[in-house]
């Protein structure tokens, strides 16, 4: 349970980082950015843990370099997809 809560908090931070990195203007509020950041952090963190190994709540490597990089990358992808879906022609 605590791992889930930590990934949510981590996702909020990752969402903010991804929005700062993403070029252009995104017309979304902080709540949308936070939710997309959480989704991206889960996706990227899952991929990083699958590739590099990782465990549950007692894994000390949970917030090391690769999960962070993959989480930011996942959040960037999710923000990009959201931008494409909500883009006005």
CSV table of N, CA, C and O in Angstrom, one decimal:
chain,number,residue,atom,x,y,z
A,1,UNK,N,0.8,-1.2,0.0
A,1,UNK,CA,0.0,0.0,0.0
A,1,UNK,C,0.9,1.3,0.0
A,1,UNK,O,0.6,2.2,-0.7
A,2,UNK,N,1.9,1.3,0.8
A,2,UNK,CA,2.8,2.5,0.9
A,2,UNK,C,3.5,2.7,-0.5
A,2,UNK,O,3.7,3.8,-0.8
A,3,UNK,N,3.8,1.6,-1.1
A,3,UNK,CA,4.5,1.7,-2.4
A,3,UNK,C,3.6,2.5,-3.4
A,3,UNK,O,4.0,3.4,-4.1
A,4,UNK,N,2.3,2.1,-3.4
A,4,UNK,CA,1.3,2.8,-4.2
A,4,UNK,C,1.2,4.3,-3.9
A,4,UNK,O,1.2,5.1,-4.8
A,5,UNK,N,1.2,4.6,-2.7
A,5,UNK,CA,1.1,6.1,-2.3
A,5,UNK,C,2.4,6.8,-2.7
A,5,UNK,O,2.4,7.9,-3.1
A,6,UNK,N,3.5,6.1,-2.5
A,6,UNK,CA,4.8,6.8,-2.9
A,6,UNK,C,4.9,7.0,-4.4
A,6,UNK,O,5.4,8.0,-4.8
A,7,UNK,N,4.4,6.1,-5.2
A,7,UNK,CA,4.3,6.2,-6.6
A,7,UNK,C,3.4,7.4,-7.0
A,7,UNK,O,3.6,8.1,-8.0
A,8,UNK,N,2.3,7.6,-6.3
A,8,UNK,CA,1.4,8.7,-6.6
A,8,UNK,C,2.2,10.0,-6.3
A,8,UNK,O,2.1,11.0,-7.1
A,9,UNK,N,2.8,10.1,-5.2
A,9,UNK,CA,3.6,11.4,-4.9
A,9,UNK,C,4.7,11.6,-5.9
A,9,UNK,O,4.9,12.7,-6.4
A,10,UNK,N,5.4,10.5,-6.2
A,10,UNK,CA,6.4,10.5,-7.2
A,10,UNK,C,5.9,11.0,-8.6
A,10,UNK,O,6.5,11.8,-9.3
A,11,UNK,N,4.7,10.5,-8.9
A,11,UNK,CA,4.0,10.9,-10.2
A,11,UNK,C,3.7,12.3,-10.2
A,11,UNK,O,3.8,13.0,-11.3
A,12,UNK,N,3.3,12.9,-9.1
A,12,UNK,CA,3.0,14.4,-9.1
A,12,UNK,C,4.3,15.2,-9.4
A,12,UNK,O,4.2,16.1,-10.2
A,13,UNK,N,5.4,14.8,-8.9
A,13,UNK,CA,6.7,15.4,-9.1
A,13,UNK,C,7.1,15.2,-10.6
A,13,UNK,O,7.5,16.1,-11.3
A,14,UNK,N,7.0,14.0,-11.0
A,14,UNK,CA,7.4,13.6,-12.4
A,14,UNK,C,6.5,14.3,-13.4
A,14,UNK,O,7.0,14.8,-14.4
A,15,UNK,N,5.2,14.5,-13.1
A,15,UNK,CA,4.3,15.2,-14.0
A,15,UNK,C,4.7,16.7,-14.2
A,15,UNK,O,4.7,17.2,-15.3
A,16,UNK,N,5.1,17.3,-13.1
A,16,UNK,CA,5.6,18.7,-13.1
A,16,UNK,C,6.9,18.8,-13.9
A,16,UNK,O,7.1,19.7,-14.8
A,17,UNK,N,7.8,17.8,-13.7
A,17,UNK,CA,9.1,17.8,-14.5
A,17,UNK,C,8.8,17.6,-16.0
A,17,UNK,O,9.4,18.3,-16.8
A,18,UNK,N,7.9,16.7,-16.3
A,18,UNK,CA,7.6,16.4,-17.7
A,18,UNK,C,7.0,17.6,-18.4
A,18,UNK,O,7.3,17.9,-19.5
A,19,UNK,N,6.1,18.3,-17.7
A,19,UNK,CA,5.5,19.5,-18.3
A,19,UNK,C,6.5,20.6,-18.5
A,19,UNK,O,6.4,21.3,-19.5
A,20,UNK,N,7.5,20.7,-17.6
A,20,UNK,CA,8.6,21.7,-17.8
A,20,UNK,C,9.4,21.4,-19.0
A,20,UNK,O,9.9,22.2,-19.7
A,21,UNK,N,9.7,20.1,-19.2
A,21,UNK,CA,10.5,19.6,-20.3
A,21,UNK,C,9.8,19.7,-21.7
A,21,UNK,O,10.4,20.0,-22.7
A,22,UNK,N,8.5,19.4,-21.7
A,22,UNK,CA,7.7,19.3,-22.9
A,22,UNK,C,7.7,20.6,-23.6
A,22,UNK,O,7.3,21.6,-23.0
A,23,UNK,N,8.1,20.6,-24.9
A,23,UNK,CA,8.1,21.9,-25.6
A,23,UNK,C,6.7,22.3,-26.0
A,23,UNK,O,5.8,21.5,-26.1
A,24,UNK,N,6.5,23.6,-26.2
A,24,UNK,CA,5.2,24.1,-26.6
A,24,UNK,C,4.4,24.4,-25.4
A,24,UNK,O,4.7,24.3,-24.2
A,25,UNK,N,3.2,24.9,-25.7
A,25,UNK,CA,2.2,25.3,-24.6
A,25,UNK,C,1.2,24.2,-24.5
A,25,UNK,O,0.5,23.8,-25.5
A,26,UNK,N,1.0,23.7,-23.3
A,26,UNK,CA,0.0,22.7,-23.0
A,26,UNK,C,-1.1,23.4,-22.3
A,26,UNK,O,-0.9,24.0,-21.3
A,27,UNK,N,-2.3,23.3,-22.8
A,27,UNK,CA,-3.5,23.9,-22.2
A,27,UNK,C,-4.2,22.9,-21.3
A,27,UNK,O,-5.2,22.4,-21.6
A,28,UNK,N,-3.5,22.7,-20.1
A,28,UNK,CA,-4.1,21.8,-19.1
A,28,UNK,C,-3.7,22.4,-17.7
A,28,UNK,O,-2.7,23.0,-17.6
A,29,UNK,N,-4.6,22.1,-16.8
A,29,UNK,CA,-4.4,22.6,-15.5
A,29,UNK,C,-3.5,21.7,-14.7
A,29,UNK,O,-3.0,20.7,-15.1
A,30,UNK,N,-3.3,22.1,-13.4
A,30,UNK,CA,-2.4,21.3,-12.6
A,30,UNK,C,-2.9,19.9,-12.3
A,30,UNK,O,-2.2,18.9,-12.1
A,31,UNK,N,-4.3,19.8,-12.2
A,31,UNK,CA,-4.9,18.5,-11.9
A,31,UNK,C,-4.7,17.5,-13.0
A,31,UNK,O,-4.3,16.3,-12.8
A,32,UNK,N,-4.9,17.9,-14.2
A,32,UNK,CA,-4.7,17.1,-15.4
A,32,UNK,C,-3.2,16.7,-15.5
A,32,UNK,O,-2.9,15.5,-15.8
A,33,UNK,N,-2.3,17.7,-15.3
A,33,UNK,CA,-0.9,17.4,-15.4
A,33,UNK,C,-0.5,16.4,-14.3
A,33,UNK,O,0.3,15.5,-14.6
A,34,UNK,N,-1.1,16.5,-13.1
A,34,UNK,CA,-0.7,15.6,-12.0
A,34,UNK,C,-1.2,14.2,-12.4
A,34,UNK,O,-0.5,13.2,-12.2
A,35,UNK,N,-2.4,14.1,-12.9
A,35,UNK,CA,-3.0,12.8,-13.2
A,35,UNK,C,-2.2,12.1,-14.3
A,35,UNK,O,-1.8,10.9,-14.2
A,36,UNK,N,-1.8,12.9,-15.3
A,36,UNK,CA,-1.0,12.3,-16.4
A,36,UNK,C,0.4,12.0,-16.0
A,36,UNK,O,1.0,11.0,-16.4
A,37,UNK,N,0.9,12.8,-15.1
A,37,UNK,CA,2.2,12.5,-14.5
A,37,UNK,C,2.2,11.2,-13.7
A,37,UNK,O,3.1,10.4,-13.7
A,38,UNK,N,1.1,11.0,-12.9
A,38,UNK,CA,1.0,9.7,-12.1
A,38,UNK,C,0.9,8.5,-13.1
A,38,UNK,O,1.6,7.5,-12.9
A,39,UNK,N,0.1,8.6,-14.1
A,39,UNK,CA,0.0,7.5,-15.1
A,39,UNK,C,1.3,7.3,-15.8
A,39,UNK,O,1.8,6.1,-15.9
A,40,UNK,N,2.0,8.3,-16.2
A,40,UNK,CA,3.3,8.2,-16.8
A,40,UNK,C,4.4,7.6,-15.9
A,40,UNK,O,5.2,6.8,-16.3
A,41,UNK,N,4.3,8.0,-14.6
A,41,UNK,CA,5.2,7.4,-13.6
A,41,UNK,C,5.0,5.9,-13.4
A,41,UNK,O,5.9,5.2,-13.3
A,42,UNK,N,3.7,5.6,-13.3
A,42,UNK,CA,3.4,4.1,-13.2
A,42,UNK,C,3.9,3.3,-14.4
A,42,UNK,O,4.5,2.3,-14.3
A,43,UNK,N,3.6,3.9,-15.6
A,43,UNK,CA,4.0,3.2,-16.8
A,43,UNK,C,5.5,3.1,-16.9
A,43,UNK,O,6.1,2.0,-17.1
A,44,UNK,N,6.2,4.2,-16.8
A,44,UNK,CA,7.7,4.2,-16.9
A,44,UNK,C,8.3,3.5,-15.8
A,44,UNK,O,9.3,2.8,-16.0
A,45,UNK,N,7.8,3.6,-14.6
A,45,UNK,CA,8.4,2.8,-13.4
A,45,UNK,C,8.2,1.3,-13.6
A,45,UNK,O,9.1,0.5,-13.3
A,46,UNK,N,7.0,0.9,-14.1
A,46,UNK,CA,6.8,-0.5,-14.4
A,46,UNK,C,7.8,-1.0,-15.4
A,46,UNK,O,8.4,-2.1,-15.3
A,47,UNK,N,8.0,-0.3,-16.5
A,47,UNK,CA,8.9,-0.7,-17.6
A,47,UNK,C,10.3,-0.7,-17.0
A,47,UNK,O,11.1,-1.7,-17.3
A,48,UNK,N,10.7,0.2,-16.2
A,48,UNK,CA,12.1,0.2,-15.7
A,48,UNK,C,12.3,-0.9,-14.7
A,48,UNK,O,13.3,-1.6,-14.7
A,49,UNK,N,11.3,-1.2,-13.9
A,49,UNK,CA,11.4,-2.3,-12.9
A,49,UNK,C,11.4,-3.7,-13.7
A,49,UNK,O,12.0,-4.6,-13.2
A,50,UNK,N,10.7,-3.7,-14.8
A,50,UNK,CA,10.6,-5.0,-15.6
A,50,UNK,C,12.0,-5.2,-16.3
A,50,UNK,O,12.5,-6.3,-16.3
A,51,UNK,N,12.6,-4.1,-16.8
A,51,UNK,CA,13.9,-4.3,-17.5
A,51,UNK,C,15.0,-4.5,-16.5
A,51,UNK,O,15.8,-5.4,-16.7
A,52,UNK,N,15.1,-3.7,-15.5
A,52,UNK,CA,16.2,-3.7,-14.6
A,52,UNK,C,16.0,-4.5,-13.3
A,52,UNK,O,16.9,-4.5,-12.4
A,53,UNK,N,14.8,-5.0,-13.2
A,53,UNK,CA,14.5,-5.8,-11.9
A,53,UNK,C,14.0,-4.8,-10.9
A,53,UNK,O,14.3,-3.6,-10.9
A,54,UNK,N,13.4,-5.3,-10.0
A,54,UNK,CA,12.8,-4.4,-8.9
A,54,UNK,C,11.8,-5.2,-8.1
A,54,UNK,O,11.3,-6.3,-8.6
A,55,UNK,N,11.6,-4.8,-7.0
A,55,UNK,CA,10.7,-5.6,-6.1
A,55,UNK,C,9.5,-4.7,-5.6
A,55,UNK,O,9.1,-3.8,-6.2
A,56,UNK,N,9.1,-5.1,-4.5
A,56,UNK,CA,8.0,-4.5,-3.9
A,56,UNK,C,8.4,-3.3,-3.0
A,56,UNK,O,9.3,-2.6,-3.2
A,57,UNK,N,7.6,-3.2,-1.9
A,57,UNK,CA,7.8,-2.0,-1.0
A,57,UNK,C,9.1,-2.0,-0.3
A,57,UNK,O,9.6,-0.9,0.1
A,58,UNK,N,9.8,-3.1,-0.1
A,58,UNK,CA,11.1,-3.1,0.6
A,58,UNK,C,12.3,-3.0,-0.3
A,58,UNK,O,13.4,-3.1,0.1
A,59,UNK,N,12.0,-2.7,-1.6
A,59,UNK,CA,13.1,-2.6,-2.6
A,59,UNK,C,13.7,-1.2,-2.4
A,59,UNK,O,13.1,-0.2,-2.6
A,60,UNK,N,15.0,-1.1,-2.1
A,60,UNK,CA,15.7,0.1,-1.8
A,60,UNK,C,16.0,0.9,-3.1
A,60,UNK,O,16.2,2.0,-3.1
A,61,UNK,N,15.9,0.2,-4.3
A,61,UNK,CA,16.2,0.8,-5.6
A,61,UNK,C,15.0,1.5,-6.2
A,61,UNK,O,15.1,1.9,-7.3
A,62,UNK,N,13.9,1.5,-5.5
A,62,UNK,CA,12.7,2.0,-6.1
A,62,UNK,C,12.8,3.4,-6.7
A,62,UNK,O,12.3,3.6,-7.8
A,63,UNK,N,13.5,4.3,-6.1
A,63,UNK,CA,13.6,5.7,-6.6
A,63,UNK,C,15.0,6.0,-7.1
A,63,UNK,O,15.5,7.1,-7.0
A,64,UNK,N,15.7,5.0,-7.6
A,64,UNK,CA,17.0,5.3,-8.1
A,64,UNK,C,16.9,5.8,-9.6
A,64,UNK,O,15.9,6.2,-10.1
A,65,UNK,N,18.1,5.9,-10.2
A,65,UNK,CA,18.2,6.7,-11.5
A,65,UNK,C,17.3,6.1,-12.6
A,65,UNK,O,16.5,6.9,-13.2
A,66,UNK,N,17.3,4.9,-12.9
A,66,UNK,CA,16.5,4.4,-14.1
A,66,UNK,C,15.0,4.5,-13.9
A,66,UNK,O,14.3,4.9,-14.8
A,67,UNK,N,14.5,4.1,-12.8
A,67,UNK,CA,13.0,4.4,-12.6
A,67,UNK,C,12.6,5.8,-12.8
A,67,UNK,O,11.6,6.1,-13.4
A,68,UNK,N,13.5,6.7,-12.3
A,68,UNK,CA,13.2,8.2,-12.5
A,68,UNK,C,13.2,8.5,-13.9
A,68,UNK,O,12.3,9.2,-14.4
A,69,UNK,N,14.3,8.1,-14.7
A,69,UNK,CA,14.4,8.4,-16.1
A,69,UNK,C,13.2,7.9,-16.9
A,69,UNK,O,12.6,8.5,-17.7
A,70,UNK,N,12.9,6.6,-16.6
A,70,UNK,CA,11.7,6.0,-17.3
A,70,UNK,C,10.4,6.6,-16.9
A,70,UNK,O,9.5,6.7,-17.8
A,71,UNK,N,10.3,7.0,-15.7
A,71,UNK,CA,9.0,7.7,-15.3
A,71,UNK,C,8.8,9.0,-15.9
A,71,UNK,O,7.7,9.3,-16.4
A,72,UNK,N,9.9,9.8,-16.0
A,72,UNK,CA,9.8,11.1,-16.7
A,72,UNK,C,9.5,10.8,-18.2
A,72,UNK,O,8.7,11.5,-18.8
A,73,UNK,N,10.2,9.8,-18.8
A,73,UNK,CA,9.9,9.5,-20.2
A,73,UNK,C,8.5,9.0,-20.4
A,73,UNK,O,7.8,9.4,-21.4
A,74,UNK,N,8.0,8.2,-19.5
A,74,UNK,CA,6.6,7.8,-19.6
A,74,UNK,C,5.6,8.9,-19.4
A,74,UNK,O,4.6,9.0,-20.2
A,75,UNK,N,5.9,9.9,-18.6
A,75,UNK,CA,5.1,11.0,-18.4
A,75,UNK,C,5.1,11.9,-19.6
A,75,UNK,O,4.1,12.4,-20.1
A,76,UNK,N,6.3,12.0,-20.2
A,76,UNK,CA,6.4,12.8,-21.5
A,76,UNK,C,5.5,12.2,-22.6
A,76,UNK,O,4.8,12.9,-23.3
A,77,UNK,N,5.6,10.9,-22.7
A,77,UNK,CA,4.8,10.2,-23.7
A,77,UNK,C,3.3,10.4,-23.5
A,77,UNK,O,2.5,10.7,-24.4
A,78,UNK,N,2.9,10.2,-22.2
A,78,UNK,CA,1.5,10.4,-21.9
A,78,UNK,C,1.0,11.8,-22.1
A,78,UNK,O,-0.1,12.0,-22.7
A,79,UNK,N,1.9,12.8,-21.8
A,79,UNK,CA,1.5,14.2,-22.0
A,79,UNK,C,1.4,14.4,-23.5
A,79,UNK,O,0.5,15.2,-24.0
A,80,UNK,N,2.3,13.9,-24.3
A,80,UNK,CA,2.3,14.0,-25.8
A,80,UNK,C,1.0,13.4,-26.4
A,80,UNK,O,0.4,14.0,-27.2
A,81,UNK,N,0.7,12.2,-25.9
A,81,UNK,CA,-0.5,11.5,-26.4
A,81,UNK,C,-1.8,12.4,-26.0
A,81,UNK,O,-2.6,12.6,-26.9
A,82,UNK,N,-1.8,12.8,-24.8
A,82,UNK,CA,-3.0,13.7,-24.4
A,82,UNK,C,-3.0,14.9,-25.3
A,82,UNK,O,-4.1,15.3,-25.7
A,83,UNK,N,-1.9,15.5,-25.5
A,83,UNK,CA,-1.9,16.7,-26.4
A,83,UNK,C,-2.4,16.5,-27.8
A,83,UNK,O,-3.1,17.3,-28.4
A,84,UNK,N,-2.0,15.3,-28.3
A,84,UNK,CA,-2.4,15.0,-29.7
A,84,UNK,C,-4.0,14.7,-29.7
A,84,UNK,O,-4.6,15.0,-30.7
A,85,UNK,N,-4.5,14.1,-28.6
A,85,UNK,CA,-5.9,13.8,-28.6
A,85,UNK,C,-6.8,15.0,-28.4
A,85,UNK,O,-7.9,15.0,-28.8
A,86,UNK,N,-6.2,16.0,-27.7
A,86,UNK,CA,-7.0,17.2,-27.4
A,86,UNK,C,-6.7,18.4,-28.3
A,86,UNK,O,-7.2,19.5,-28.1
A,87,UNK,N,-5.8,18.2,-29.3
A,87,UNK,CA,-5.3,19.2,-30.1
A,87,UNK,C,-6.5,19.7,-31.0
A,87,UNK,O,-7.2,19.0,-31.6
A,88,UNK,N,-6.6,21.1,-31.1
A,88,UNK,CA,-7.6,21.7,-32.0
A,88,UNK,C,-6.9,22.0,-33.3
A,88,UNK,O,-5.8,22.5,-33.4
A,89,UNK,N,-7.6,21.7,-34.4
A,89,UNK,CA,-7.1,21.9,-35.7
A,89,UNK,C,-7.3,23.3,-36.1
A,89,UNK,O,-8.2,24.0,-36.0
